[in-house]
CSV table of C-alpha atoms and ligand atoms in Angstrom, one decimal:
chain,number,residue,atom,x,y,z
A,287,UNK,CA,-118.8,3.1,217.5
A,288,UNK,CA,-117.1,1.3,220.4
A,289,UNK,CA,-113.9,-0.4,219.3
A,290,UNK,CA,-112.5,-3.2,220.5
A,291,UNK,CA,-110.1,-1.6,222.6
A,292,UNK,CA,-112.6,0.4,224.1
A,293,UNK,CA,-114.7,-2.7,225.1
A,294,UNK,CA,-111.5,-4.6,226.4
A,295,UNK,CA,-111.0,-1.4,228.8
A,296,UNK,CA,-114.8,-1.1,229.8
A,297,UNK,CA,-115.2,-4.7,230.8
A,298,UNK,CA,-112.1,-4.4,233.1
A,299,UNK,CA,-113.3,-0.9,234.4
A,300,UNK,CA,-116.7,-2.4,235.1
A,301,UNK,CA,-115.0,-5.2,237.2
A,302,UNK,CA,-112.5,-3.0,238.7
A,303,UNK,CA,-115.3,-0.7,240.0
A,304,UNK,CA,-116.7,-4.0,241.8
A,305,UNK,CA,-113.6,-4.5,243.6
A,306,UNK,CA,-112.0,-6.6,241.3
A,307,UNK,CA,-108.1,-6.7,240.9
A,308,UNK,CA,-107.2,-6.6,237.6
A,309,UNK,CA,-104.9,-9.3,236.6
A,310,UNK,CA,-103.0,-9.6,233.4
A,311,UNK,CA,-103.0,-12.1,230.7
A,312,UNK,CA,-100.8,-15.0,231.4
A,313,UNK,CA,-98.7,-16.6,228.5
A,314,UNK,CA,-100.5,-18.9,225.8
A,315,UNK,CA,-98.0,-21.8,227.3
A,316,UNK,CA,-99.1,-22.6,230.6
A,317,UNK,CA,-96.5,-22.3,233.2
A,318,UNK,CA,-98.5,-24.5,235.7
A,319,UNK,CA,-99.5,-27.5,233.6
A,320,UNK,CA,-97.5,-29.4,231.6
A,321,UNK,CA,-100.3,-31.6,230.4
A,322,UNK,CA,-101.9,-28.9,228.7
A,323,UNK,CA,-100.6,-27.8,225.3
A,324,UNK,CA,-102.0,-23.9,225.5
A,325,UNK,CA,-103.9,-21.6,227.7
A,326,UNK,CA,-107.5,-22.2,226.0
A,327,UNK,CA,-109.5,-20.3,228.6
A,328,UNK,CA,-109.4,-17.4,231.3
A,329,UNK,CA,-109.5,-20.1,234.1
A,330,UNK,CA,-105.9,-21.7,233.2
A,331,UNK,CA,-103.8,-19.2,235.0
A,332,UNK,CA,-106.1,-19.6,237.9
A,333,UNK,CA,-106.4,-23.3,238.2
A,334,UNK,CA,-104.1,-23.9,241.4
A,335,UNK,CA,-106.0,-21.1,243.1
A,336,UNK,CA,-109.6,-23.2,242.6
A,337,UNK,CA,-107.7,-26.3,243.5
A,338,UNK,CA,-106.8,-24.6,247.0
A,339,UNK,CA,-103.0,-25.3,246.0
A,340,UNK,CA,-102.4,-21.7,245.7
A,341,UNK,CA,-103.2,-18.1,247.4
A,342,UNK,CA,-103.5,-14.9,245.6
A,343,UNK,CA,-103.9,-11.6,247.6
A,344,UNK,CA,-107.3,-11.0,246.1
A,345,UNK,CA,-110.7,-13.0,246.2
A,346,UNK,CA,-112.1,-11.2,243.2
A,347,UNK,CA,-110.3,-10.9,239.9
A,348,UNK,CA,-111.2,-9.6,236.3
A,349,UNK,CA,-108.8,-9.9,233.3
A,350,UNK,CA,-108.5,-10.3,229.5
A,351,UNK,CA,-106.8,-13.6,228.6
A,352,UNK,CA,-105.1,-14.4,225.5
A,353,UNK,CA,-106.3,-17.8,224.4
A,354,UNK,CA,-105.3,-20.6,221.8
A,355,UNK,CA,-107.7,-23.2,220.6
A,356,UNK,CA,-105.6,-25.1,218.0
A,357,UNK,CA,-104.0,-28.5,218.6
A,358,UNK,CA,-104.9,-30.0,222.2
A,359,UNK,CA,-108.2,-30.6,223.8
A,360,UNK,CA,-109.9,-27.5,222.3
A,361,UNK,CA,-109.4,-27.4,218.6
A,362,UNK,CA,-111.0,-24.9,216.5
A,363,UNK,CA,-108.6,-24.5,213.8
A,364,UNK,CA,-110.8,-26.4,211.3
A,365,UNK,CA,-113.6,-23.9,212.0
A,366,UNK,CA,-111.9,-20.7,211.3
A,367,UNK,CA,-113.1,-19.1,207.9
A,368,UNK,CA,-116.2,-21.2,208.1
A,369,UNK,CA,-118.2,-19.7,211.0
A,370,UNK,CA,-118.9,-16.4,212.1
A,371,UNK,CA,-117.5,-17.0,215.6
A,372,UNK,CA,-114.4,-19.3,215.8
A,373,UNK,CA,-111.0,-18.2,215.8
A,374,UNK,CA,-107.5,-19.9,217.0
A,375,UNK,CA,-106.6,-17.2,218.8
A,376,UNK,CA,-109.0,-15.1,220.7
A,377,UNK,CA,-109.3,-12.9,223.9
A,378,UNK,CA,-111.5,-14.2,226.8
A,379,UNK,CA,-112.8,-11.1,229.3
A,380,UNK,CA,-113.2,-12.8,232.5
A,381,UNK,CA,-114.6,-12.2,236.1
A,382,UNK,CA,-113.7,-14.6,239.1
A,383,UNK,CA,-114.6,-15.3,242.4
A,384,UNK,CA,-112.4,-17.0,244.6
A,385,UNK,CA,-114.7,-18.2,247.2
A,386,UNK,CA,-116.3,-14.8,247.5
A,387,UNK,CA,-119.5,-13.8,245.6
A,388,UNK,CA,-121.6,-16.6,243.7
A,389,UNK,CA,-124.4,-17.2,241.2
A,390,UNK,CA,-126.6,-13.9,242.6
A,391,UNK,CA,-123.9,-11.5,242.0
A,392,UNK,CA,-122.3,-12.8,238.8
A,393,UNK,CA,-125.7,-13.3,237.0
A,394,UNK,CA,-126.8,-9.8,238.0
A,395,UNK,CA,-123.4,-8.1,236.9
A,396,UNK,CA,-123.4,-9.7,233.4
A,397,UNK,CA,-126.7,-8.7,232.8
A,398,UNK,CA,-126.2,-5.0,234.2
A,399,UNK,CA,-123.0,-4.9,231.8
A,400,UNK,CA,-124.7,-6.0,228.9
A,401,UNK,CA,-128.0,-4.4,229.0
A,402,UNK,CA,-127.1,-1.2,231.3
A,403,UNK,CA,-123.4,-0.6,230.8
A,404,UNK,CA,-123.8,-1.6,227.0
A,405,UNK,CA,-127.4,-1.2,226.3
A,406,UNK,CA,-127.8,-4.5,224.4
A,407,UNK,CA,-131.5,-5.1,223.8
A,408,UNK,CA,-132.6,-7.6,226.6
A,409,UNK,CA,-135.1,-9.2,224.0
A,410,UNK,CA,-132.4,-10.2,222.0
A,411,UNK,CA,-130.3,-12.3,224.8
A,412,UNK,CA,-131.4,-15.8,226.1
A,413,UNK,CA,-129.6,-18.0,228.4
A,414,UNK,CA,-129.1,-21.8,229.2
A,415,UNK,CA,-128.9,-23.2,232.5
A,416,UNK,CA,-127.9,-26.7,233.8
A,417,UNK,CA,-131.2,-28.6,233.9
A,418,UNK,CA,-131.4,-29.0,237.4
A,419,UNK,CA,-129.8,-26.0,238.9
A,420,UNK,CA,-133.0,-24.3,240.0
A,421,UNK,CA,-130.8,-22.0,242.0
A,422,UNK,CA,-129.8,-20.1,238.7
A,423,UNK,CA,-133.2,-20.5,237.1
A,424,UNK,CA,-134.9,-18.5,240.1
A,425,UNK,CA,-132.1,-15.6,239.5
A,426,UNK,CA,-132.6,-15.3,235.8
A,427,UNK,CA,-136.3,-15.6,236.3
A,428,UNK,CA,-137.1,-13.5,239.2
A,429,UNK,CA,-134.5,-11.3,240.1
A,430,UNK,CA,-133.6,-10.7,236.3
A,431,UNK,CA,-137.0,-11.0,235.2
A,432,UNK,CA,-136.1,-13.0,232.0
A,433,UNK,CA,-139.3,-14.8,230.8
A,434,UNK,CA,-139.4,-18.6,231.2
A,435,UNK,CA,-139.3,-19.5,227.4
A,436,UNK,CA,-135.8,-17.5,227.0
A,437,UNK,CA,-134.2,-19.8,229.9
A,438,UNK,CA,-133.4,-23.1,228.4
A,439,UNK,CA,-132.2,-26.1,230.4
A,440,UNK,CA,-129.6,-28.2,229.2
A,441,UNK,CA,-128.5,-31.3,230.6
A,442,UNK,CA,-125.2,-33.6,230.4
A,443,UNK,CA,-125.5,-33.9,226.5
A,444,UNK,CA,-125.4,-37.7,227.1
A,445,UNK,CA,-126.6,-39.0,223.6
A,446,UNK,CA,-128.3,-35.7,222.6
A,447,UNK,CA,-128.4,-34.5,219.0
A,448,UNK,CA,-126.5,-31.4,220.0
A,449,UNK,CA,-123.2,-30.5,221.5
A,450,UNK,CA,-124.1,-28.4,224.5
A,451,UNK,CA,-123.4,-29.6,228.1
A,452,UNK,CA,-124.0,-27.2,230.8
A,453,UNK,CA,-121.8,-29.1,233.5
A,454,UNK,CA,-118.2,-28.1,233.6
A,455,UNK,CA,-115.5,-29.9,235.3
A,456,UNK,CA,-111.8,-29.5,235.1
A,457,UNK,CA,-110.9,-33.2,235.4
A,458,UNK,CA,-112.4,-36.7,236.5
A,459,UNK,CA,-112.2,-35.3,240.1
A,460,UNK,CA,-111.8,-31.9,241.8
A,461,UNK,CA,-113.8,-28.9,241.5
A,462,UNK,CA,-116.9,-28.8,239.0
A,463,UNK,CA,-120.5,-27.4,238.7
A,464,UNK,CA,-123.2,-26.3,236.4
A,465,UNK,CA,-122.8,-23.3,234.1
A,466,UNK,CA,-125.1,-20.7,232.7
A,467,UNK,CA,-124.6,-19.3,229.2
A,468,UNK,CA,-125.8,-16.0,227.8
A,469,UNK,CA,-126.6,-16.4,223.8
A,470,UNK,CA,-127.3,-13.4,221.6
A,471,UNK,CA,-129.9,-13.8,218.7
A,472,UNK,CA,-128.6,-12.5,215.7
A,473,UNK,CA,-132.0,-12.5,214.0
A,474,UNK,CA,-134.2,-14.7,211.8
A,475,UNK,CA,-132.0,-13.6,208.6
A,476,UNK,CA,-129.2,-16.1,209.9
A,477,UNK,CA,-129.8,-19.9,209.9
A,478,UNK,CA,-129.5,-21.7,213.1
A,479,UNK,CA,-131.3,-22.9,216.0
A,480,UNK,CA,-131.3,-22.1,219.8
A,481,UNK,CA,-129.0,-23.8,222.1
A,482,UNK,CA,-130.3,-27.5,222.9
A,483,UNK,CA,-131.8,-27.7,219.6
A,484,UNK,CA,-130.5,-29.9,216.9
A,485,UNK,CA,-129.8,-26.4,214.8
A,486,UNK,CA,-127.8,-24.8,217.6
A,487,UNK,CA,-124.3,-25.4,215.6
A,488,UNK,CA,-125.8,-22.6,213.2
A,489,UNK,CA,-124.6,-18.9,213.6
A,490,UNK,CA,-127.8,-17.2,214.8
A,491,UNK,CA,-127.7,-17.8,218.1
A,492,UNK,CA,-124.1,-17.2,219.4
A,493,UNK,CA,-122.9,-17.8,222.8
A,494,UNK,CA,-121.2,-14.7,224.1
A,495,UNK,CA,-120.6,-15.5,227.8
A,496,UNK,CA,-120.0,-18.4,229.8
A,497,UNK,CA,-120.7,-18.3,233.4
A,498,UNK,CA,-119.6,-21.4,235.4
A,499,UNK,CA,-120.4,-22.0,239.0
A,500,UNK,CA,-118.0,-24.2,240.8
A,501,UNK,CA,-119.5,-25.5,243.6
A,502,UNK,CA,-118.7,-29.1,243.9
A,503,UNK,CA,-115.7,-31.5,244.4
A,504,UNK,CA,-116.2,-34.4,242.5
A,505,UNK,CA,-114.9,-37.8,244.3
A,506,UNK,CA,-113.2,-40.8,242.8
A,507,UNK,CA,-116.4,-42.8,243.2
A,508,UNK,CA,-118.4,-40.2,241.2
A,509,UNK,CA,-120.2,-38.5,243.7
A,510,UNK,CA,-120.4,-34.7,244.5
A,511,UNK,CA,-119.7,-33.1,247.8
A,512,UNK,CA,-120.2,-29.3,248.1
A,513,UNK,CA,-117.1,-27.2,248.0
A,514,UNK,CA,-116.4,-25.4,251.3
A,515,UNK,CA,-116.3,-22.0,249.2
A,516,UNK,CA,-118.0,-21.8,245.9
A,517,UNK,CA,-116.3,-20.1,242.9
A,518,UNK,CA,-117.2,-18.3,239.7
A,519,UNK,CA,-115.3,-18.5,236.8
A,520,UNK,CA,-116.5,-16.6,233.8
A,521,UNK,CA,-115.3,-16.1,230.1
A,522,UNK,CA,-116.7,-14.0,227.2
A,523,UNK,CA,-115.2,-13.8,223.9
A,524,UNK,CA,-114.2,-10.3,223.3
A,525,UNK,CA,-114.4,-10.7,219.4
A,526,UNK,CA,-118.1,-12.0,219.5
A,527,UNK,CA,-118.9,-9.5,222.2
A,528,UNK,CA,-117.5,-6.6,219.6
A,529,UNK,CA,-119.5,-8.1,216.8
A,530,UNK,CA,-122.7,-7.8,218.6
A,531,UNK,CA,-121.9,-4.1,220.1
A,532,UNK,CA,-120.7,-3.1,216.5
A,533,UNK,CA,-124.1,-4.3,214.9
A,534,UNK,CA,-121.9,-7.1,213.1
A,535,UNK,CA,-122.7,-10.6,212.5
A,536,UNK,CA,-119.5,-12.1,211.9
A,537,UNK,CA,-116.4,-11.7,214.2
A,538,UNK,CA,-114.5,-10.7,211.1
A,539,UNK,CA,-116.6,-7.8,210.6
A,540,UNK,CA,-115.3,-6.0,213.6
A,541,UNK,CA,-112.8,-3.2,213.7
A,542,UNK,CA,-110.0,-5.1,214.5
A,543,UNK,CA,-110.3,-7.7,211.9
A,544,UNK,CA,-111.5,-5.2,209.2
A,545,UNK,CA,-108.1,-3.5,209.6
A,546,UNK,CA,-106.3,-7.1,209.7
A,547,UNK,CA,-108.2,-8.1,206.5
A,548,UNK,CA,-107.6,-4.7,204.8
A,549,UNK,CA,-103.9,-5.2,205.3
A,550,UNK,CA,-103.6,-8.7,204.1
A,551,UNK,CA,-105.6,-7.5,200.9
A,552,UNK,CA,-103.0,-4.9,200.4
A,553,UNK,CA,-100.1,-7.4,201.0
A,554,UNK,CA,-101.7,-10.1,198.5
A,555,UNK,CA,-103.2,-7.5,196.1
A,556,UNK,CA,-106.8,-9.1,196.8
A,557,UNK,CA,-109.4,-6.7,195.7
A,558,UNK,CA,-112.2,-8.8,197.3
A,559,UNK,CA,-112.4,-8.4,201.2
A,560,UNK,CA,-115.0,-11.0,201.5
A,561,UNK,CA,-112.3,-13.6,200.5
A,562,UNK,CA,-112.1,-16.5,202.8
A,563,UNK,CA,-108.2,-16.8,202.5
A,564,UNK,CA,-108.1,-13.2,203.8
A,565,UNK,CA,-110.2,-13.9,207.0
A,566,UNK,CA,-108.0,-17.1,207.6
A,567,UNK,CA,-104.5,-15.0,207.2
A,568,UNK,CA,-106.1,-12.3,209.7
A,569,UNK,CA,-106.8,-14.9,212.1
A,570,UNK,CA,-103.5,-16.8,212.0
A,571,UNK,CA,-101.5,-13.8,212.5
A,572,UNK,CA,-102.7,-13.3,215.8
A,573,UNK,CA,-102.1,-16.8,216.7
A,574,UNK,CA,-98.6,-16.9,215.3
A,575,UNK,CA,-97.4,-13.5,216.8
A,576,UNK,CA,-98.6,-14.0,220.2
A,577,UNK,CA,-96.8,-17.8,220.3
A,578,UNK,CA,-93.8,-16.5,219.2
A,579,UNK,CA,-93.9,-13.7,222.0
A,580,UNK,CA,-94.6,-16.6,224.4
A,581,UNK,CA,-91.4,-18.2,223.4
A,582,UNK,CA,-92.7,-21.0,221.2
A,583,UNK,CA,-90.8,-21.2,217.7
A,584,UNK,CA,-91.5,-23.4,214.6
A,585,UNK,CA,-90.5,-26.9,214.8
A,586,UNK,CA,-91.5,-30.4,214.2
A,587,UNK,CA,-93.0,-31.3,217.2
A,588,UNK,CA,-95.2,-30.3,220.1
A,589,UNK,CA,-96.3,-26.5,220.5
A,590,UNK,CA,-93.8,-25.6,217.9
A,591,UNK,CA,-95.3,-27.9,215.5
A,592,UNK,CA,-99.0,-26.4,216.0
A,593,UNK,CA,-97.2,-23.0,215.3
A,594,UNK,CA,-95.7,-24.5,212.2
A,595,UNK,CA,-99.0,-25.8,211.0
A,596,UNK,CA,-100.7,-22.7,211.7
A,597,UNK,CA,-97.8,-20.6,209.6
A,598,UNK,CA,-98.0,-23.0,206.8
A,599,UNK,CA,-101.6,-22.9,206.6
A,600,UNK,CA,-101.5,-19.2,206.4
A,601,UNK,CA,-99.1,-19.5,203.8
A,602,UNK,CA,-100.7,-21.5,201.7
A,603,UNK,CA,-103.8,-19.2,201.7
A,604,UNK,CA,-101.3,-16.4,200.5
A,605,UNK,CA,-100.0,-18.7,197.8
A,606,UNK,CA,-103.5,-19.1,196.7
A,607,UNK,CA,-104.0,-15.7,196.3
A,608,UNK,CA,-101.2,-15.3,194.1
A,609,UNK,CA,-98.4,-14.6,196.5
A,610,UNK,CA,-94.9,-15.8,195.7
A,611,UNK,CA,-93.1,-13.6,198.1
A,612,UNK,CA,-92.7,-13.6,202.0
A,613,UNK,CA,-95.8,-11.3,202.8
A,614,UNK,CA,-97.1,-12.6,206.6
A,615,UNK,CA,-94.3,-11.2,208.6
A,616,UNK,CA,-95.2,-8.0,207.3
A,617,UNK,CA,-99.0,-8.6,209.1
A,618,UNK,CA,-97.0,-8.2,212.6
A,619,UNK,CA,-97.0,-4.0,212.7
A,620,UNK,CA,-100.8,-4.2,211.6
A,621,UNK,CA,-101.2,-6.6,214.9
A,622,UNK,CA,-98.7,-4.6,217.0
A,623,UNK,CA,-100.8,-1.5,216.1
A,624,UNK,CA,-104.1,-2.8,217.2
A,625,UNK,CA,-103.1,-5.0,220.1
A,626,UNK,CA,-99.6,-3.6,221.2
A,627,UNK,CA,-101.0,-1.2,223.9
A,628,UNK,CA,-103.1,-4.1,225.6
A,629,UNK,CA,-99.9,-6.3,225.4
A,630,UNK,CA,-96.7,-4.5,225.8
A,631,UNK,CA,-94.9,-7.9,225.6
A,632,UNK,CA,-96.0,-7.9,221.8
A,633,UNK,CA,-95.0,-4.4,221.2
A,634,UNK,CA,-91.2,-5.3,222.9
A,635,UNK,CA,-90.6,-8.3,220.9
A,636,UNK,CA,-92.3,-7.3,217.5
A,637,UNK,CA,-89.3,-7.3,215.5
A,638,UNK,CA,-87.9,-10.6,216.6
A,639,UNK,CA,-91.4,-12.2,216.0
A,640,UNK,CA,-91.3,-10.7,212.1
A,641,UNK,CA,-87.8,-12.2,211.8
A,642,UNK,CA,-88.9,-15.5,212.9
A,643,UNK,CA,-92.0,-15.5,210.7
A,644,UNK,CA,-89.9,-14.4,207.8
A,645,UNK,CA,-87.2,-17.4,208.3
A,646,UNK,CA,-90.2,-19.9,208.2
A,647,UNK,CA,-91.7,-18.3,205.2
A,648,UNK,CA,-88.5,-18.5,203.3
A,649,UNK,CA,-88.0,-21.9,204.5
A,650,UNK,CA,-91.6,-23.0,203.2
A,651,UNK,CA,-91.1,-21.2,200.1
A,652,UNK,CA,-88.7,-23.7,198.9
A,653,UNK,CA,-91.3,-26.4,198.7
A,654,UNK,CA,-94.7,-24.9,198.6
A,655,UNK,CA,-95.0,-24.2,194.9
A,656,UNK,CA,-93.9,-27.7,193.9
A,657,UNK,CA,-95.7,-29.3,196.9
A,658,UNK,CA,-99.0,-27.6,195.4
A,659,UNK,CA,-98.2,-29.0,191.7
A,660,UNK,CA,-97.8,-32.4,193.2
A,661,UNK,CA,-101.1,-32.1,195.2
A,662,UNK,CA,-102.7,-31.1,191.8
A,663,UNK,CA,-101.3,-34.5,190.2
A,664,UNK,CA,-102.5,-36.3,193.3
A,665,UNK,CA,-106.0,-34.8,193.1
A,666,UNK,CA,-106.4,-35.4,189.2
A,667,UNK,CA,-106.0,-39.3,189.8
A,668,UNK,CA,-107.2,-39.7,193.4
A,669,UNK,CA,-110.8,-40.6,192.7
A,670,UNK,CA,-112.1,-38.8,195.6
A,671,UNK,CA,-109.6,-39.7,198.3
A,672,UNK,CA,-105.8,-38.5,198.6
A,673,UNK,CA,-103.9,-41.6,199.5
A,674,UNK,CA,-102.0,-42.0,203.0
A,675,UNK,CA,-98.7,-42.6,201.1
A,676,UNK,CA,-99.2,-39.6,198.8
A,677,UNK,CA,-100.3,-37.5,201.9
A,678,UNK,CA,-97.2,-38.8,203.3
A,679,UNK,CA,-94.9,-37.7,200.4
A,680,UNK,CA,-96.3,-34.1,200.9
A,681,UNK,CA,-95.5,-34.1,204.3
A,682,UNK,CA,-92.2,-35.7,204.3
A,683,UNK,CA,-90.8,-34.1,201.0
A,684,UNK,CA,-92.6,-30.9,200.8
A,685,UNK,CA,-93.3,-30.2,204.4
A,686,UNK,CA,-97.1,-30.3,204.0
A,687,UNK,CA,-98.4,-31.1,207.6
A,688,UNK,CA,-101.3,-33.6,207.3
A,689,UNK,CA,-103.7,-31.2,208.4
A,690,UNK,CA,-102.6,-28.6,205.5
A,691,UNK,CA,-103.3,-31.5,203.1
A,692,UNK,CA,-106.8,-32.3,204.6
A,693,UNK,CA,-107.6,-28.5,204.4
A,694,UNK,CA,-106.9,-28.2,200.8
A,695,UNK,CA,-108.7,-31.3,200.1
A,696,UNK,CA,-111.7,-30.2,202.1
A,697,UNK,CA,-111.9,-27.1,199.8
A,698,UNK,CA,-111.9,-29.3,196.8
A,699,UNK,CA,-114.4,-32.0,198.3
A,700,UNK,CA,-111.8,-34.6,198.6
A,701,UNK,CA,-110.8,-36.9,201.3
A,702,UNK,CA,-107.5,-38.0,202.8
A,703,UNK,CA,-106.8,-41.6,204.0
A,704,UNK,CA,-105.5,-40.7,207.4
A,705,UNK,CA,-105.0,-44.2,208.6
A,706,UNK,CA,-102.5,-44.5,205.3
A,707,UNK,CA,-100.8,-41.6,206.5
A,708,UNK,CA,-100.3,-42.6,210.2
A,709,UNK,CA,-99.2,-46.0,208.6
A,710,UNK,CA,-96.4,-44.4,206.4
A,711,UNK,CA,-95.6,-42.1,209.3
A,712,UNK,CA,-95.2,-45.0,211.8
A,713,UNK,CA,-93.0,-47.0,208.9
A,714,UNK,CA,-90.6,-43.9,208.7
A,715,UNK,CA,-90.2,-43.5,212.5
A,716,UNK,CA,-89.1,-47.0,212.8
A,717,UNK,CA,-86.1,-46.8,210.3
A,718,UNK,CA,-85.1,-43.0,210.6
A,719,UNK,CA,-84.9,-41.3,213.9
A,720,UNK,CA,-83.8,-37.9,212.7
A,721,UNK,CA,-82.5,-36.3,215.9
A,722,UNK,CA,-81.3,-32.6,216.0
A,723,UNK,CA,-83.2,-31.6,212.9
A,724,UNK,CA,-86.6,-31.3,214.7
A,725,UNK,CA,-85.2,-29.1,217.6
A,726,UNK,CA,-87.3,-26.2,218.2
A,727,UNK,CA,-85.7,-23.1,216.1
A,728,UNK,CA,-83.9,-25.4,214.1
A,729,UNK,CA,-82.8,-23.3,211.0
A,730,UNK,CA,-83.1,-20.0,212.7
A,731,UNK,CA,-80.3,-17.8,213.5
A,732,UNK,CA,-78.8,-18.4,217.5
A,733,UNK,CA,-79.1,-14.9,218.5
A,734,UNK,CA,-82.8,-14.8,217.5
A,735,UNK,CA,-83.5,-17.9,219.2
A,736,UNK,CA,-81.7,-16.6,222.5
A,737,UNK,CA,-83.8,-13.5,222.4
A,738,UNK,CA,-87.0,-15.4,222.0
A,739,UNK,CA,-86.8,-17.5,225.1
A,740,UNK,CA,-90.1,-17.0,227.2
A,741,UNK,CA,-89.7,-14.0,229.2
A,742,UNK,CA,-89.0,-14.3,232.9
A,743,UNK,CA,-92.0,-14.1,235.2
A,744,UNK,CA,-91.8,-10.4,236.2
A,745,UNK,CA,-94.4,-10.2,239.1
A,746,UNK,CA,-97.9,-9.0,238.5
A,747,UNK,CA,-97.3,-5.8,240.0
A,748,UNK,CA,-94.6,-5.0,237.4
A,749,UNK,CA,-97.2,-5.6,234.6
A,750,UNK,CA,-100.0,-4.0,232.8
A,751,UNK,CA,-103.3,-5.7,231.5
A,752,UNK,CA,-105.6,-4.4,228.9
A,753,UNK,CA,-103.8,-1.0,229.2
A,754,UNK,CA,-104.8,-0.6,232.5
A,755,UNK,CA,-102.3,-0.2,235.6
A,756,UNK,CA,-102.6,-3.5,237.4
A,757,UNK,CA,-103.9,-3.0,241.1
A,758,UNK,CA,-103.5,-6.3,242.4
B,954,ATP,P1,-118.8,-22.4,221.1
B,954,ATP,O1,-119.9,-23.5,221.7
B,954,ATP,O2,-119.4,-21.3,220.3
B,954,ATP,O3,-117.9,-23.1,220.2
B,954,ATP,P2,-117.7,-22.6,223.8
B,954,ATP,O4,-118.6,-23.0,224.4
B,954,ATP,O5,-116.5,-23.5,223.1
B,954,ATP,O6,-118.1,-21.7,222.4
B,954,ATP,P3,-116.3,-21.3,226.1
B,954,ATP,O7,-115.4,-22.8,226.3
B,954,ATP,O8,-117.6,-21.6,226.8
B,954,ATP,O9,-116.7,-21.4,224.5
B,954,ATP,O10,-115.6,-20.3,226.1
B,954,ATP,C1,-116.2,-19.2,226.8
B,954,ATP,C2,-116.4,-17.9,225.5
B,954,ATP,O11,-115.1,-17.7,224.8
B,954,ATP,C3,-117.5,-18.3,224.8
B,954,ATP,O12,-118.7,-18.0,225.3
B,954,ATP,C4,-117.1,-17.6,223.7
B,954,ATP,O13,-117.5,-16.2,223.5
B,954,ATP,C5,-115.5,-17.4,223.3
B,954,ATP,N1,-114.9,-18.3,222.5
B,954,ATP,C6,-115.0,-19.7,222.7
B,954,ATP,N2,-114.2,-20.3,221.6
B,954,ATP,C7,-114.1,-19.3,220.7
B,954,ATP,C8,-113.4,-19.4,219.4
B,954,ATP,N3,-112.8,-20.3,218.9
B,954,ATP,N4,-113.1,-17.8,219.1
B,954,ATP,C9,-113.7,-17.0,219.4
B,954,ATP,N5,-114.3,-17.0,220.8
B,954,ATP,C10,-114.5,-18.0,221.4
B,955,MG,MG1,-116.2,-24.6,221.4
B,956,MG,MG1,-120.5,-23.5,224.0
B,957,MG,MG1,-119.4,-22.6,226.6
């Protein structure tokens, strides 16, 4: 069986052999964009290259980018544990052309890698294109030989009863263009409809690879001018691909997640490996470990608060499994064993990550148990909705972030009065402005905070990517 590590390496090798520079993953904290909470796709580190503001020594690149979709514009946190295909933290495999090759090569290589390199049965694959992109249609149909009924045209999703949108843009103006997505059909045993149908949100047809063809520069008046040198930006979810290549339906059944889930089961004494809480813990430990590696510490605002929310959600799942001792930090060792070779920065900081997580576990342990009892009392007399003032009490006194309360409520079929919570929060903000208490890393030993400051940028030639020497 191909392991996730094999797949990561083979992807980079495939494109390296086609003259792509192997570029290391950038941090989860974007260095070039203060408006973006987290790196949520491979293109983030190349944004200035696409805008023409930055030059690199190569025109073709390939990478495996660590991504986080929790908080911010892309937020998959609430899908974790519920769908087969969403994580908070995941790895995005990418290949890039900066004004070099375009649609023909990008499509041909993606097809070659999937069907010849990895021998995926072509009849299980289908693609979407932007509805007016005749060039992409011709390539898929004539060059690749895909039957027309497996090339689905998707528009801008204006009012359509599904979410797909095959036109990509970075912002209201600037580089943009059509995309083409490759889907794998997991078969009629799984509920869900093909892309572009109202059933597309199911997990039968899973999007594995997104090819974006940047060919326009959108003007302030909305018109599209052709870019002088069109670019390619592709992204493929490593975990989704691994599921397909390992003959599994769910990402949580791949080698990497099976190992993490087994470790979570051991630490929590849970015999049923299919338990949803184990999946959530296995997902969240990767997000939390890498956030800390990248210099984020639990706090009550900004990035640090997203980290705190993810940690506390994981701890609550541990609590549901009956755990009353710190356990979450003991998962880090397994993450390191699985991913430390591809991400040397994780291996280097493992102990610091464990200490930071343990400190947050001990802190939340002081209120979690009492908070859960209060939640039960509120739920019993709630009549279907947790009142905003009570959600605020859980937040303020018991350290339950609103989304944690909402997550527990959702499991029990209850709603939360969000507007009421916001109002209570606004009232408190007016009366008490607690300063220092909310600083990032507050409550952690000073030496730990100092050592976890984001690493200085070493320059690409000093780093490694996916276990391969960087050739850039
Ligand atoms: P979906 O429609 O399934 O939510 P997406 O269209 O939001 O996916 P993209 O933004 O196109 O995803 O990201 C490129 C690729 O990254 C996807 O084709 C998929 O393989 C992977 N991916 C996206 N979101 C996630 C996630 N939350 N967890 C794991 N993999 C993901
Ligand atoms: Mg999505
Ligand atoms: Mg999609
Ligand atoms: Mg997509």
